[in-house]
Amino acid sequence: MRSFGSAKALAVLLFLLPAARPAAIPFHRSTIVEKSSARGSPSSKTSSASASASPSANSKSSGPTTEVQGGLTGVLMTLPDQIEDAGLKRIPDDQHPFIAPGPDDQRGPCPAMNVLANHGYIPRNGIATFEELTTGMMEGFNMEVHFAAGLSALNFVSRGNAFANKISIGGESILVPPLPGNIDGNVTGGIAKTGRFEGDASMSRIDANLGDNKNFVQSKFNLNLLQLGKFGEDGPDGNNTVVNVKTLVAMEKTLFELDQKQNPKFEFPARRMFAAYGQTAFLMAVFANGTTNATTLPILDAFFRNETFPENWFRAAVPITGGTNAKISSQIAVAIPTKPGRNNEKGEYVEDPEPPAPFNSSLPCAGYLDQANNTPAVLQNTTGIFKKNVDFLTGILFAAAKVNPGCTQFAPPSGPANV
């Protein structure tokens, strides 16, 4: 497998969701991408951008906005407007106090989503629409609308109900019904279900193959704090308490090495690797206090262990774009040479085959194909509002991927259902 050039290739799309971590980077050519994710094995269903690229936004005024299929009501998704109050602001405000989740509220492997739900920036029960997720990320973290929408889209095509416009930030819920006709099984898994997007090498959760991948594990998170103690910068909270890129690189290497050895079925394909670098960069790009532009030990502790906004925390002064996150993820990428792969039956890490052109042009492009190859192909055979929503979501993902030079082919959903 060839290497793909400079560190700038990494763009992020993801963080937010499941907190997963890796230890390497494979394909990347010099490019900065604002969002995207997924790996790539050859797919005969890919098509040219001009022929198959899906629209990136549903119209807010054309045609019906609801529809019934198989007894289930579908809702047309739309792209929220960029929030007007997009400056430095203390978070949470008085309208969003912390309230611990109740026994029926959904929480999952993504600390950021859990924090937003605990403060009511998204519904406190952990069941949200595309618009609610996107707006919540804008309001709570001051993420730019397209960056936030990319993360929402990725989760919806992977583990949400794109017809009913509902997703669980945790596991299965009766509030998120299966897709019409049960075309992807009898239940909708939620963000926590591993395999499509959520995966191995989490910063604060156990691999799903080894146990509970939804709840915080202090002993695993402590491994990251050890790296902060070795490589972090000095700050008002003491020596080695401010996160820097060296810290993030050390975290990634440690977690990858640990899980690759402990999990016989360890997998780290391109889609997971790409998402993991973006998620790690999130710690500095999104979690930093807007007044200091620094992420400190107390900030990490609040977001991960307590799943609340830190005391006296301010969101960024300007909307955070995928490009902002990519500047950090690219530095992580260049420092970690491992390529996408997985353990074989002997527990040895084996590199995955290189994806076909043009998807081998960069890690983001390879990740985009890989994600499409693990998104249910049955989504292509939908109609009405269901089809409009699928096109809307996949269009957002392709719009992000094609920012990478050479990533010119649209990759439709082509993966198995009910997995």
Short mmCIF file of C-alpha atoms in Angstrom, two decimals:
data_model
loop_
_atom_site.label_atom_id
_atom_site.label_comp_id
_atom_site.label_asym_id
_atom_site.label_seq_id
_atom_site.Cartn_x
_atom_site.Cartn_y
_atom_site.Cartn_z
CA MET A 1 0.00 0.00 0.00
CA ARG A 2 1.47 3.30 -0.97
CA SER A 3 1.71 6.28 1.33
CA PHE A 4 -0.28 9.37 0.47
CA GLY A 5 1.98 12.29 1.01
CA SER A 6 1.63 15.17 3.41
CA ALA A 7 -0.02 15.53 6.76
CA LYS A 8 -2.48 18.06 5.47
CA ALA A 9 -4.57 15.27 4.10
CA LEU A 10 -6.53 14.68 7.25
CA ALA A 11 -9.72 16.60 7.58
CA VAL A 12 -12.30 15.97 10.12
CA LEU A 13 -15.61 15.07 10.09
CA LEU A 14 -15.92 13.59 12.97
CA PHE A 15 -15.29 13.67 16.25
CA LEU A 16 -18.02 13.95 18.06
CA LEU A 17 -19.31 10.75 18.03
CA PRO A 18 -17.95 7.78 19.63
CA ALA A 19 -14.63 8.42 21.24
CA ALA A 20 -12.34 6.12 19.35
CA ARG A 21 -8.62 6.24 18.95
CA PRO A 22 -5.90 4.78 16.74
CA ALA A 23 -2.27 4.91 16.10
CA ALA A 24 -1.34 5.58 12.60
CA ILE A 25 -1.94 7.04 9.27
CA PRO A 26 -1.95 5.56 5.86
CA PHE A 27 -3.20 7.13 2.74
CA HIS A 28 -2.92 10.83 2.50
CA ARG A 29 -1.93 13.31 -0.17
CA SER A 30 -1.51 16.99 0.58
CA THR A 31 -5.02 18.18 1.15
CA ILE A 32 -7.10 19.67 3.91
CA VAL A 33 -10.62 18.46 4.09
CA GLU A 34 -13.31 19.93 6.24
CA LYS A 35 -15.31 16.81 6.91
CA SER A 36 -15.78 13.23 5.87
CA SER A 37 -15.22 9.64 6.96
CA ALA A 38 -14.95 5.97 6.02
CA ARG A 39 -12.73 3.28 4.45
CA GLY A 40 -12.55 1.79 1.06
CA SER A 41 -12.66 -1.57 -0.56
CA PRO A 42 -13.55 -1.60 -4.24
CA SER A 43 -17.17 -0.90 -5.02
CA SER A 44 -18.65 -1.41 -8.45
CA LYS A 45 -21.45 0.97 -7.59
CA THR A 46 -19.40 4.14 -7.45
CA SER A 47 -20.15 6.74 -10.08
CA SER A 48 -18.85 10.04 -11.31
CA ALA A 49 -19.50 13.14 -9.27
CA SER A 50 -21.39 14.83 -12.07
CA ALA A 51 -23.67 11.86 -12.61
CA SER A 52 -24.42 10.73 -9.09
CA ALA A 53 -23.61 13.38 -6.54
CA SER A 54 -26.56 13.82 -4.23
CA PRO A 55 -27.97 17.23 -3.29
CA SER A 56 -26.50 18.69 -0.12
CA ALA A 57 -29.67 20.35 1.11
CA ASN A 58 -33.37 19.60 1.01
CA SER A 59 -35.50 22.56 0.02
CA LYS A 60 -37.33 24.17 2.91
CA SER A 61 -40.29 25.13 0.74
CA SER A 62 -40.84 22.61 -2.07
CA GLY A 63 -43.33 19.77 -1.67
CA PRO A 64 -44.68 17.98 1.39
CA THR A 65 -42.58 17.77 4.54
CA THR A 66 -44.20 14.64 5.98
CA GLU A 67 -45.25 11.32 4.53
CA VAL A 68 -46.42 7.91 5.75
CA GLN A 69 -44.74 4.67 4.66
CA GLY A 70 -45.63 1.34 6.22
CA GLY A 71 -47.49 3.02 9.06
CA LEU A 72 -44.48 5.18 9.96
CA THR A 73 -44.43 8.95 9.51
CA GLY A 74 -41.42 10.37 7.74
CA VAL A 75 -40.15 13.93 8.14
CA LEU A 76 -38.19 15.88 5.55
CA MET A 77 -34.75 16.89 6.82
CA THR A 78 -33.42 20.40 6.22
CA LEU A 79 -30.13 22.16 6.87
CA PRO A 80 -30.46 24.58 9.81
CA ASP A 81 -29.32 28.15 9.38
CA GLN A 82 -26.00 29.15 10.86
CA ILE A 83 -26.76 30.58 14.30
CA GLU A 84 -26.56 34.37 14.46
CA ASP A 85 -25.13 34.54 17.96
CA ALA A 86 -21.91 32.79 16.96
CA GLY A 87 -19.34 34.47 19.17
CA LEU A 88 -17.57 34.00 22.47
CA LYS A 89 -20.13 32.95 25.05
CA ARG A 90 -20.12 31.33 28.44
CA ILE A 91 -21.54 27.82 28.22
CA PRO A 92 -23.82 26.63 29.66
CA ASP A 93 -26.10 29.63 29.90
CA ASP A 94 -28.91 29.90 32.44
CA GLN A 95 -31.35 28.11 30.13
CA HIS A 96 -29.19 24.98 29.98
CA PRO A 97 -28.34 23.74 33.50
CA PHE A 98 -26.84 20.33 34.07
CA ILE A 99 -29.39 17.64 34.86
CA ALA A 100 -28.14 14.09 35.27
CA PRO A 101 -29.79 11.62 32.88
CA GLY A 102 -32.65 9.48 34.14
CA PRO A 103 -32.88 5.70 33.81
CA ASP A 104 -34.72 5.90 30.48
CA ASP A 105 -32.50 8.58 28.91
CA GLN A 106 -30.07 7.48 26.21
CA ARG A 107 -26.36 8.17 26.57
CA GLY A 108 -23.53 6.61 24.61
CA PRO A 109 -19.83 6.49 23.78
CA CYS A 110 -19.53 10.11 22.63
CA PRO A 111 -18.77 12.45 25.55
CA ALA A 112 -19.66 15.57 23.55
CA MET A 113 -23.13 14.29 22.68
CA ASN A 114 -23.69 13.22 26.28
CA VAL A 115 -22.70 16.69 27.50
CA LEU A 116 -25.07 18.39 25.06
CA ALA A 117 -27.92 16.16 26.23
CA ASN A 118 -27.12 16.63 29.93
CA HIS A 119 -27.46 20.39 29.43
CA GLY A 120 -30.44 20.32 27.10
CA TYR A 121 -28.70 21.64 24.00
CA ILE A 122 -30.13 18.53 22.38
CA PRO A 123 -33.13 16.66 23.84
CA ARG A 124 -32.31 15.40 27.33
CA ASN A 125 -33.72 11.95 26.58
CA GLY A 126 -30.95 11.43 24.04
CA ILE A 127 -33.31 11.09 21.06
CA ALA A 128 -32.78 13.81 18.48
CA THR A 129 -33.52 14.90 14.93
CA PHE A 130 -30.90 15.87 12.36
CA GLU A 131 -31.72 19.52 12.91
CA GLU A 132 -31.54 19.21 16.70
CA LEU A 133 -28.13 17.54 16.62
CA THR A 134 -26.73 20.10 14.20
CA THR A 135 -28.13 23.11 16.04
CA GLY A 136 -27.03 21.72 19.41
CA MET A 137 -23.44 21.47 18.21
CA MET A 138 -23.58 25.03 16.91
CA GLU A 139 -25.04 26.44 20.11
CA GLY A 140 -23.00 24.45 22.62
CA PHE A 141 -19.62 24.29 20.89
CA ASN A 142 -19.90 27.03 18.24
CA MET A 143 -19.24 24.54 15.45
CA GLU A 144 -19.86 25.93 11.97
CA VAL A 145 -23.09 24.62 10.45
CA HIS A 146 -21.51 22.44 7.74
CA PHE A 147 -19.03 20.89 10.16
CA ALA A 148 -21.85 20.06 12.55
CA ALA A 149 -24.13 18.83 9.75
CA GLY A 150 -21.44 16.48 8.48
CA LEU A 151 -21.22 14.79 11.85
CA SER A 152 -24.99 14.54 12.09
CA ALA A 153 -25.24 13.09 8.57
CA LEU A 154 -22.59 10.48 9.25
CA ASN A 155 -24.42 9.21 12.30
CA PHE A 156 -27.83 9.21 10.66
CA VAL A 157 -26.82 7.13 7.64
CA SER A 158 -24.95 4.76 9.94
CA ARG A 159 -27.28 4.20 12.89
CA GLY A 160 -30.29 6.51 12.71
CA ASN A 161 -33.76 6.41 11.18
CA ALA A 162 -33.33 8.66 8.14
CA PHE A 163 -37.05 8.43 7.33
CA ALA A 164 -38.52 9.30 10.72
CA ASN A 165 -35.64 11.73 11.32
CA LYS A 166 -34.72 10.31 14.71
CA ILE A 167 -31.54 8.96 16.23
CA SER A 168 -30.44 7.71 19.64
CA ILE A 169 -27.12 9.01 20.95
CA GLY A 170 -26.91 5.77 22.89
CA GLY A 171 -28.37 2.36 22.13
CA GLU A 172 -31.70 0.98 20.97
CA SER A 173 -34.82 2.91 21.96
CA ILE A 174 -38.53 2.43 21.39
CA LEU A 175 -38.59 6.12 20.49
CA VAL A 176 -36.55 5.39 17.36
CA PRO A 177 -38.49 2.85 15.28
CA PRO A 178 -36.96 0.59 12.64
CA LEU A 179 -36.88 1.82 9.05
CA PRO A 180 -40.00 1.28 6.92
CA GLY A 181 -40.37 -2.38 6.04
CA ASN A 182 -37.62 -3.23 8.56
CA ILE A 183 -35.17 -2.96 5.66
CA ASP A 184 -32.28 -2.62 8.11
CA GLY A 185 -33.55 -5.03 10.73
CA ASN A 186 -36.17 -4.97 13.47
CA VAL A 187 -34.45 -2.26 15.54
CA THR A 188 -32.43 0.89 14.96
CA GLY A 189 -29.15 0.47 16.77
CA GLY A 190 -28.23 4.01 17.79
CA ILE A 191 -24.82 5.65 17.81
CA ALA A 192 -23.43 3.17 20.32
CA LYS A 193 -23.85 0.16 18.05
CA THR A 194 -20.44 -0.75 16.74
CA GLY A 195 -19.43 -1.78 13.22
CA ARG A 196 -20.45 0.97 10.84
CA PHE A 197 -19.08 4.10 12.45
CA GLU A 198 -18.43 3.46 16.12
CA GLY A 199 -15.40 1.25 16.50
CA ASP A 200 -12.35 0.15 18.44
CA ALA A 201 -9.58 2.04 20.27
CA SER A 202 -11.75 4.45 22.24
CA MET A 203 -10.24 7.06 24.49
CA SER A 204 -12.59 6.28 27.36
CA ARG A 205 -14.61 3.18 26.47
CA ILE A 206 -13.93 -0.54 26.11
CA ASP A 207 -14.05 -2.12 22.66
CA ALA A 208 -17.52 -3.55 22.05
CA ASN A 209 -16.03 -6.98 21.49
CA LEU A 210 -14.63 -6.90 25.04
CA GLY A 211 -17.57 -5.46 26.96
CA ASP A 212 -19.57 -2.28 27.56
CA ASN A 213 -18.65 0.31 24.93
CA LYS A 214 -21.19 2.93 26.09
CA ASN A 215 -20.10 3.87 29.59
CA PHE A 216 -17.04 5.76 30.76
CA VAL A 217 -14.14 3.66 32.07
CA GLN A 218 -11.85 5.62 34.39
CA SER A 219 -8.94 3.17 34.18
CA LYS A 220 -8.79 3.54 30.42
CA PHE A 221 -9.11 7.30 30.52
CA ASN A 222 -6.25 7.39 33.03
CA LEU A 223 -3.95 6.17 30.27
CA ASN A 224 -4.54 9.47 28.49
CA LEU A 225 -3.87 11.46 31.61
CA LEU A 226 -0.53 9.69 31.94
CA GLN A 227 0.40 10.95 28.49
CA LEU A 228 -0.67 14.45 29.44
CA GLY A 229 1.58 14.22 32.46
CA LYS A 230 4.51 13.31 30.22
CA PHE A 231 4.02 15.61 27.25
CA GLY A 232 1.59 18.37 28.25
CA GLU A 233 2.55 21.99 28.63
CA ASP A 234 2.57 23.92 31.88
CA GLY A 235 -0.46 26.00 32.80
CA PRO A 236 -2.34 27.65 35.64
CA ASP A 237 -3.36 24.23 36.98
CA GLY A 238 0.22 23.04 37.28
CA ASN A 239 2.99 21.47 35.25
CA ASN A 240 2.04 19.29 32.29
CA THR A 241 -1.66 20.13 32.46
CA VAL A 242 -2.29 21.73 29.05
CA VAL A 243 -3.00 19.49 26.06
CA ASN A 244 -0.77 19.83 23.00
CA VAL A 245 -0.28 17.80 19.83
CA LYS A 246 2.48 15.70 21.41
CA THR A 247 -0.02 14.65 24.06
CA LEU A 248 -2.62 13.68 21.47
CA VAL A 249 -0.12 11.65 19.47
CA ALA A 250 1.00 9.79 22.60
CA MET A 251 -2.62 9.10 23.55
CA GLU A 252 -3.35 7.66 20.13
CA LYS A 253 -0.32 5.42 20.10
CA THR A 254 -0.97 4.09 23.59
CA LEU A 255 -4.65 3.32 23.02
CA PHE A 256 -4.06 1.71 19.66
CA GLU A 257 -1.30 -0.53 20.99
CA LEU A 258 -3.37 -1.50 24.05
CA ASP A 259 -6.55 -2.43 22.19
CA GLN A 260 -4.75 -4.15 19.33
CA LYS A 261 -3.16 -6.51 21.85
CA GLN A 262 -6.21 -7.01 24.08
CA ASN A 263 -8.92 -7.38 21.44
CA PRO A 264 -8.50 -10.49 19.23
CA LYS A 265 -11.01 -9.03 16.76
CA PHE A 266 -9.50 -5.55 16.72
CA GLU A 267 -10.38 -3.53 13.61
CA PHE A 268 -9.04 -0.18 12.49
CA PRO A 269 -10.20 0.38 8.89
CA ALA A 270 -9.88 3.64 6.98
CA ARG A 271 -13.26 4.99 8.06
CA ARG A 272 -12.38 4.45 11.71
CA MET A 273 -8.87 5.81 11.40
CA PHE A 274 -10.06 8.95 9.68
CA ALA A 275 -12.78 9.54 12.26
CA ALA A 276 -10.42 8.83 15.16
CA TYR A 277 -7.87 11.45 14.13
CA GLY A 278 -10.64 13.98 13.76
CA GLN A 279 -12.11 13.05 17.12
CA THR A 280 -8.76 13.38 18.85
CA ALA A 281 -8.16 16.78 17.30
CA PHE A 282 -11.54 17.77 18.70
CA LEU A 283 -9.98 17.87 22.17
CA MET A 284 -7.93 20.91 21.20
CA ALA A 285 -10.10 22.48 18.51
CA VAL A 286 -13.52 22.20 20.18
CA PHE A 287 -13.01 21.53 23.90
CA ALA A 288 -10.56 24.40 24.40
CA ASN A 289 -11.77 27.31 26.54
CA GLY A 290 -12.53 30.19 24.19
CA THR A 291 -10.92 32.70 26.52
CA THR A 292 -7.53 30.95 26.53
CA ASN A 293 -7.68 28.66 23.48
CA ALA A 294 -6.31 25.94 25.75
CA THR A 295 -7.60 22.53 26.84
CA THR A 296 -6.52 21.73 30.38
CA LEU A 297 -6.67 18.75 32.72
CA PRO A 298 -9.82 20.07 34.50
CA ILE A 299 -11.51 20.59 31.12
CA LEU A 300 -10.83 17.01 30.04
CA ASP A 301 -12.04 15.72 33.39
CA ALA A 302 -15.30 17.65 33.14
CA PHE A 303 -16.12 16.60 29.59
CA PHE A 304 -15.15 12.95 29.90
CA ARG A 305 -15.69 11.87 33.49
CA ASN A 306 -18.48 14.21 34.59
CA GLU A 307 -20.00 14.74 31.13
CA THR A 308 -20.71 18.38 31.86
CA PHE A 309 -19.37 21.68 30.58
CA PRO A 310 -16.35 22.77 32.64
CA GLU A 311 -16.62 25.54 35.19
CA ASN A 312 -16.18 29.02 33.71
CA TRP A 313 -15.93 27.57 30.19
CA PHE A 314 -16.49 29.66 27.07
CA ARG A 315 -17.08 28.32 23.58
CA ALA A 316 -14.83 29.52 20.73
CA ALA A 317 -14.99 33.16 19.67
CA VAL A 318 -15.62 32.24 16.02
CA PRO A 319 -17.37 29.21 14.51
CA ILE A 320 -15.11 26.14 14.38
CA THR A 321 -14.80 24.64 10.91
CA GLY A 322 -13.63 21.25 9.78
CA GLY A 323 -10.54 22.98 8.43
CA THR A 324 -9.71 24.23 11.92
CA ASN A 325 -9.90 20.70 13.24
CA ALA A 326 -7.89 19.37 10.29
CA LYS A 327 -4.88 21.54 11.14
CA ILE A 328 -4.52 19.52 14.33
CA SER A 329 -5.52 16.11 12.98
CA SER A 330 -2.97 16.44 10.17
CA GLN A 331 -0.18 16.83 12.71
CA ILE A 332 -1.36 13.73 14.52
CA ALA A 333 -1.48 11.86 11.23
CA VAL A 334 2.04 12.61 10.15
CA ALA A 335 3.39 11.48 13.51
CA ILE A 336 1.73 8.04 13.39
CA PRO A 337 2.68 5.83 10.40
CA THR A 338 0.33 2.86 10.87
CA LYS A 339 -2.02 2.11 7.98
CA PRO A 340 -5.65 0.95 8.17
CA GLY A 341 -6.03 -2.72 9.03
CA ARG A 342 -7.24 -5.33 11.49
CA ASN A 343 -6.13 -8.35 13.48
CA ASN A 344 -5.96 -11.73 11.75
CA GLU A 345 -6.90 -15.02 13.40
CA LYS A 346 -3.47 -15.04 15.12
CA GLY A 347 -4.04 -11.62 16.66
CA GLU A 348 -1.51 -10.01 14.33
CA TYR A 349 -2.28 -6.60 12.83
CA VAL A 350 -2.55 -6.83 9.04
CA GLU A 351 -2.91 -3.88 6.68
CA ASP A 352 -6.06 -3.61 4.59
CA PRO A 353 -5.80 -3.63 0.78
CA GLU A 354 -5.45 -0.23 -0.82
CA PRO A 355 -8.77 1.09 -2.19
CA PRO A 356 -9.18 1.63 -5.96
CA ALA A 357 -8.57 4.95 -7.67
CA PRO A 358 -9.57 7.66 -7.12
CA PHE A 359 -10.32 6.69 -3.52
CA ASN A 360 -6.65 5.92 -2.88
CA SER A 361 -5.81 9.60 -3.36
CA SER A 362 -6.11 10.48 0.34
CA LEU A 363 -7.15 9.08 3.69
CA PRO A 364 -10.33 11.19 3.74
CA CYS A 365 -11.30 9.85 0.31
CA ALA A 366 -10.50 6.27 1.31
CA GLY A 367 -12.48 6.77 4.48
CA TYR A 368 -15.41 8.17 2.51
CA LEU A 369 -15.55 5.04 0.32
CA ASP A 370 -15.14 2.75 3.30
CA GLN A 371 -18.05 4.41 5.09
CA ALA A 372 -20.24 4.10 1.99
CA ASN A 373 -19.29 0.43 1.74
CA ASN A 374 -20.56 0.00 5.29
CA THR A 375 -23.77 1.97 4.91
CA PRO A 376 -26.81 -0.19 4.01
CA ALA A 377 -27.27 -0.50 0.24
CA VAL A 378 -31.04 -0.79 0.80
CA LEU A 379 -31.08 2.96 1.40
CA GLN A 380 -30.66 3.39 -2.36
CA ASN A 381 -33.98 1.69 -3.02
CA THR A 382 -36.12 4.13 -1.06
CA THR A 383 -38.81 6.48 -2.33
CA GLY A 384 -40.48 9.79 -1.49
CA ILE A 385 -39.28 11.70 1.55
CA PHE A 386 -37.17 8.71 2.58
CA LYS A 387 -35.22 8.97 -0.68
CA LYS A 388 -34.92 12.75 -0.36
CA ASN A 389 -33.45 12.40 3.12
CA VAL A 390 -30.98 9.72 2.01
CA ASP A 391 -29.86 11.90 -0.89
CA PHE A 392 -29.60 14.88 1.45
CA LEU A 393 -27.36 13.02 3.92
CA THR A 394 -25.14 11.28 1.37
CA GLY A 395 -24.85 14.58 -0.49
CA ILE A 396 -23.46 16.26 2.60
CA LEU A 397 -20.86 13.52 2.97
CA PHE A 398 -19.80 13.65 -0.67
CA ALA A 399 -19.58 17.44 -0.61
CA ALA A 400 -17.06 17.08 2.21
CA ALA A 401 -15.11 14.27 0.54
CA LYS A 402 -14.72 15.97 -2.84
CA VAL A 403 -12.89 18.90 -1.25
CA ASN A 404 -9.91 16.54 -1.46
CA PRO A 405 -8.20 16.85 -4.86
CA GLY A 406 -8.86 13.72 -6.89
CA CYS A 407 -11.80 12.55 -4.80
CA THR A 408 -14.25 12.99 -7.67
CA GLN A 409 -16.48 9.91 -7.47
CA PHE A 410 -19.70 9.70 -5.52
CA ALA A 411 -19.89 6.49 -3.49
CA PRO A 412 -23.47 5.35 -2.85
CA PRO A 413 -24.46 3.23 0.15
CA SER A 414 -23.40 -0.32 -0.73
CA GLY A 415 -23.05 -2.20 2.55
CA PRO A 416 -25.03 -5.00 4.21
CA ALA A 417 -28.22 -4.41 6.16
CA ASN A 418 -29.19 -5.68 9.60
CA VAL A 419 -25.63 -5.72 10.96
#
